[in-house]
Coordinates of C-alpha atoms in Angstrom, one line a residue:
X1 CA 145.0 66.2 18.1
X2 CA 145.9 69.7 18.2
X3 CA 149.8 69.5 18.4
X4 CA 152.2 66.6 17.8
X5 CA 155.8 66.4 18.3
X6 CA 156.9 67.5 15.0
X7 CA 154.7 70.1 15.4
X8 CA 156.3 71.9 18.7
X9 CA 159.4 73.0 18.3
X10 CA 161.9 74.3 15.7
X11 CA 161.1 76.3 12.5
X12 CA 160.6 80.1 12.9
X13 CA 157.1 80.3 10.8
X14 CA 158.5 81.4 7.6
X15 CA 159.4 85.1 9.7
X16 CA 163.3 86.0 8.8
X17 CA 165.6 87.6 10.6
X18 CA 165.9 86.4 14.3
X19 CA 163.9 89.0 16.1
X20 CA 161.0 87.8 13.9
X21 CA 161.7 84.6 14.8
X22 CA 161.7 85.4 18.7
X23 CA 158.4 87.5 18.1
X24 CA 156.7 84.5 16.6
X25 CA 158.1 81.6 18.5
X26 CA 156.8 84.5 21.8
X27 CA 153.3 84.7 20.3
X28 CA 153.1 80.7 19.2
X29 CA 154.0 79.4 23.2
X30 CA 151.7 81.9 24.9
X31 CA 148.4 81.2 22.4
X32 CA 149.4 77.7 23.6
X33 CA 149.2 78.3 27.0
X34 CA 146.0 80.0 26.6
X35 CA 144.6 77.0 24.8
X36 CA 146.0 74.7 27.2
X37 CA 142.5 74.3 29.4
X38 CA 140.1 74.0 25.8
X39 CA 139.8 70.6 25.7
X40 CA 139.0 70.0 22.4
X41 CA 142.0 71.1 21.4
X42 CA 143.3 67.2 21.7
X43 CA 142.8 63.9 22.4
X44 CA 142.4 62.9 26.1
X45 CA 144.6 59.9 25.0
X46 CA 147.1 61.6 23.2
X47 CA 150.6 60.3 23.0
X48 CA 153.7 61.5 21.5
X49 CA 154.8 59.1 19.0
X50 CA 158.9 59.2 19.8
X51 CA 157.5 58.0 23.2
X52 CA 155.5 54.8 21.4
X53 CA 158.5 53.5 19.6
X54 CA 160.7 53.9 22.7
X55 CA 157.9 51.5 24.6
X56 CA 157.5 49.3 22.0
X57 CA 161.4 48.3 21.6
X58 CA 161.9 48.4 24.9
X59 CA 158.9 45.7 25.4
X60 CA 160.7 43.3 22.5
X61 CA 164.1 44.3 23.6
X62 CA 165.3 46.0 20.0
X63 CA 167.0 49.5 19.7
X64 CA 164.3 52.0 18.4
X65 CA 166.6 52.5 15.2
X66 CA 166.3 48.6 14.3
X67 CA 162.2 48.7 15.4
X68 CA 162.3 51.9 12.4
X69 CA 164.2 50.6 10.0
X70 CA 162.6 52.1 7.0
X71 CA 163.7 49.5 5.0
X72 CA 161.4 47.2 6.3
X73 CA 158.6 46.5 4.0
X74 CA 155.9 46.3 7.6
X75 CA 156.7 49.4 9.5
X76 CA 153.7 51.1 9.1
X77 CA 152.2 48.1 9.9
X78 CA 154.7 47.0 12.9
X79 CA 154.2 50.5 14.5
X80 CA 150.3 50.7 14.3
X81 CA 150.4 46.7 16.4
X82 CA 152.8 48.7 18.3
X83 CA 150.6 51.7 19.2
X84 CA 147.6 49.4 19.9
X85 CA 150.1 47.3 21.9
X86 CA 151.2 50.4 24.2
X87 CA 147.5 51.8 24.2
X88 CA 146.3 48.3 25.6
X89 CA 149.4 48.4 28.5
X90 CA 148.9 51.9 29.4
X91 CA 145.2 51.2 29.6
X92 CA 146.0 48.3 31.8
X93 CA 148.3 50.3 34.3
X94 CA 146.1 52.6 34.6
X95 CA 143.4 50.2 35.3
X96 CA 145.2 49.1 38.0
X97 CA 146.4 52.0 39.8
X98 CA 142.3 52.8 40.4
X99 CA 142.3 54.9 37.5
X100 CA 138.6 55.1 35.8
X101 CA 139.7 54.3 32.1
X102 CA 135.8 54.2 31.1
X103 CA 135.6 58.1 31.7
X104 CA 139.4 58.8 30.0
X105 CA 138.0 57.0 26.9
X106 CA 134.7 58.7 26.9
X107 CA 136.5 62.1 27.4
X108 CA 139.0 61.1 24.5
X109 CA 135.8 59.9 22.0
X110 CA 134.2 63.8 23.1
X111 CA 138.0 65.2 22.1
X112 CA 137.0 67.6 19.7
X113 CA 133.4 67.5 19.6
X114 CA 132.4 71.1 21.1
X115 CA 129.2 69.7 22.5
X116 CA 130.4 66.6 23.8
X117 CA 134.0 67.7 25.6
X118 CA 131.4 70.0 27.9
X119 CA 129.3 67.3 28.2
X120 CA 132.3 65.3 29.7
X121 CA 132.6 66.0 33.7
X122 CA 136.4 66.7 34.6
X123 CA 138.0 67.0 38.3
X124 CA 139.0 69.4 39.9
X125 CA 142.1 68.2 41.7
X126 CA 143.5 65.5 39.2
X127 CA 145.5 66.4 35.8
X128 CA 146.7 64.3 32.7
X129 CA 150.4 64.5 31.9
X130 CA 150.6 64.2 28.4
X131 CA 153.8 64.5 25.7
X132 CA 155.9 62.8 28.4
X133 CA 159.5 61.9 26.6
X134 CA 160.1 57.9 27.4
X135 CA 162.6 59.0 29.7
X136 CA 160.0 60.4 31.8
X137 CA 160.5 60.1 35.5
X138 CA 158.2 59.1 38.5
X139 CA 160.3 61.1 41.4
X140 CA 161.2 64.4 38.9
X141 CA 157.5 64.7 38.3
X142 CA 156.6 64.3 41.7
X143 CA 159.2 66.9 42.4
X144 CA 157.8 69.0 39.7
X145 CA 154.0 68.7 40.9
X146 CA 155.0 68.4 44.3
X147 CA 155.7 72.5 44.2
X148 CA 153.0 73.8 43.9
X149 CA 151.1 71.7 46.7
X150 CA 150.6 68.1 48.2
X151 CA 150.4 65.7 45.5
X152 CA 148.0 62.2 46.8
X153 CA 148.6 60.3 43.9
X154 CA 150.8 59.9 41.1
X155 CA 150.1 57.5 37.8
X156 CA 153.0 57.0 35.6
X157 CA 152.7 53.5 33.3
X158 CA 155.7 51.8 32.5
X159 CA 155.0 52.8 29.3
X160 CA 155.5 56.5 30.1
X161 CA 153.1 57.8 27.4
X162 CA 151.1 59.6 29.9
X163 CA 150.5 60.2 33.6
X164 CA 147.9 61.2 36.3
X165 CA 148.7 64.0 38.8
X166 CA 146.1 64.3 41.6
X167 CA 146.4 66.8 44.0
X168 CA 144.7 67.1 47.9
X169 CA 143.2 70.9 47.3
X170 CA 141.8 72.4 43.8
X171 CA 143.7 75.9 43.8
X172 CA 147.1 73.7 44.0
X173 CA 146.1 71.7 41.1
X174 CA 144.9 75.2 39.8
X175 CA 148.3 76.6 40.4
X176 CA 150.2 73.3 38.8
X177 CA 148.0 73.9 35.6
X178 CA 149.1 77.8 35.2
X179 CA 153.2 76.8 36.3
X180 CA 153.5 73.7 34.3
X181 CA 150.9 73.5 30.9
X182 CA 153.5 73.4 28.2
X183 CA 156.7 73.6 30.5
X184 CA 159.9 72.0 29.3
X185 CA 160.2 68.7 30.8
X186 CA 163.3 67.4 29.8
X187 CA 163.6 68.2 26.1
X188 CA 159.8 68.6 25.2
X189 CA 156.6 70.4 26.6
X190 CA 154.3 68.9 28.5
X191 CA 150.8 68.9 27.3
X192 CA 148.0 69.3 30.6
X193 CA 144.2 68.5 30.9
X194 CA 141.8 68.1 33.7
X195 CA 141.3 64.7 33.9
X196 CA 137.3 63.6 33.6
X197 CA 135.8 62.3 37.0

């Protein structure tokens, strides 16, 4: 999927010595930024997994310590009904905010396939918030988007795995993409993509 959550942050890529560690940590976040409009660098879906275990004990009303208790025998299988769980919600409010979830699932089936992500017509004024912590906030990302022109619509699911930005004009989108692709939000970055038509 081209990045998870452990993968982000922390570490200094075996370099020692802090200025190393600077130089690296520099060089990692801007070939990230570069590679934040290839869109076969990850899934169109794509959901950080902290985020997933937050939705899923909120939705059965357990602490997301008791939901991983790594005692339990089931986890792995608990937290793949749990994924599928949040997957089939966040599909749902998406659904139902006028959101085409036939073209975010045919761009997320292309997601890594060279030929196919080009084959896989995206907008130009609407964007998918990805990475978003469970904390995530409707009004903060407004506020966020909101700088860099008028926003007409934003999508955020209950489930907070992910979110649609669509803005009125395609250079404010534009200049959203270049401000915010792997910004801090919170405590994480936040992974962007043009959404497909």
């Amino acid at each position: 999927d081209g990045g998870s959550a452990s993968t982000m942050g922390g570490g200094d890529g075996g370099s020692s010595g802090g200025n190393g560690s600077g130089l690296f940590k520099t060089a990692r976040e801007a070939q990230r930024k570069a590679d934040a409009g290839n869109r076969s660098v990850w899934n169109t879906l794509f959901m950080r997994a902290d985020t997933v275990a937050a939705a899923v004990a909120a939705h059965y009303g357990v602490s997301k310590a008791e939901l991983l208790d790594a005692s339990a025998s089931d986890l792995p299988v608990r937290m793949a009904l749990g994924e599928a769980q949040v997957v089939a919600q966040t599909k749902h409010a998406l659904a139902d905010a006028g959101v085409d979830v036939a073209a975010l699932e045919a761009a997320a089936s292309a997601s890594g396939k060279a030929a196919a992500t080009r084959s896989v017509a995206r907008s130009p004024v609407a964007l998918l918030v990805k990475n978003l912590p469970y904390t995530a906030d409707e009004d903060e990302l407004a506020e966020m988007f909101g700088k860099h022109g008028s926003v007409v619509r934003l999508v955020l699911p209950p489930t907070r795995t992910l979110a649609v930005v669509e803005f009125a004009e395609p250079g404010d989108a534009r200049a959203a993409f270049r401000a915010i692709a792997y910004k801090k939000y919170q405590h994480v970055p936040l992974y962007l993509e043009w959404a497909p038509k």
